[in-house]
Amino acid sequence: MAYSLKYIKIKTRCLQCGKEILYGRVDRKFCCEACKNSYHNRRRYPMREDMEGAVLRRIDLNHAILERLYKMDIHTIDLLTLSHLGFDPHFVTNFRRVGRHDIFAIFDLQYEMTPTRIKKLEMITKR
Ligand SMILES: [Zn+2]
């Protein structure tokens, strides 16, 4: 093949996100630094993205359960019943201790947890 590469219009795509690389060297493999890092992290820790997905799904499920209870005007429920509904108290998005009270939150829903139940389930009001 005697054709010089510079006469052939080559669309190079980012190995991570698949977007066309519009500038830079011909042999560039990534559209940006973030994609380059993601790509190499994924190769280094192949399980990582699967785990992130699994954690997010658990959090989403927890939130859906609490939201259903909240909409039914239920603000106190024992942990055994909650676990039967599929709730896993390990997956939350926020925790703080106020005095002797353990306050948890999953996105916009917050509750206090005791050894046997959750109570004061409420929507966090936006300021
Ligand atoms: Zn990219």
mmCIF file with all atom_site columns, C-alpha atoms and ligand atoms in Angstrom, residues 14 16-17 31-32 35, ligand 1:
data_model
loop_
_atom_site.group_PDB
_atom_site.id
_atom_site.type_symbol
_atom_site.label_atom_id
_atom_site.label_alt_id
_atom_site.label_comp_id
_atom_site.label_asym_id
_atom_site.label_entity_id
_atom_site.label_seq_id
_atom_site.pdbx_PDB_ins_code
_atom_site.Cartn_x
_atom_site.Cartn_y
_atom_site.Cartn_z
_atom_site.occupancy
_atom_site.B_iso_or_equiv
_atom_site.pdbx_formal_charge
_atom_site.auth_seq_id
_atom_site.auth_comp_id
_atom_site.auth_asym_id
_atom_site.auth_atom_id
_atom_site.pdbx_PDB_model_num
ATOM   1 C  CA . CYS A 1 14 ? -11.857 7.519  22.191 1.00 0.00 ? 14 CYS A CA 1
ATOM   2 C  CA . GLN A 1 16 ? -13.220 4.918  26.719 1.00 0.00 ? 16 GLN A CA 1
ATOM   3 C  CA . CYS A 1 17 ? -16.330 6.878  25.622 1.00 0.00 ? 17 CYS A CA 1
ATOM   4 C  CA . CYS A 1 31 ? -10.607 12.374 23.969 1.00 0.00 ? 31 CYS A CA 1
ATOM   5 C  CA . CYS A 1 32 ? -9.586  13.716 27.348 1.00 0.00 ? 32 CYS A CA 1
ATOM   6 C  CA . CYS A 1 35 ? -11.349 9.146  29.789 1.00 0.00 ? 35 CYS A CA 1
HETATM 7 ZN ZN . ZN  B 2 .  ? -13.572 9.968  25.805 1.00 0.00 ? 1  ZN  B ZN 1
#
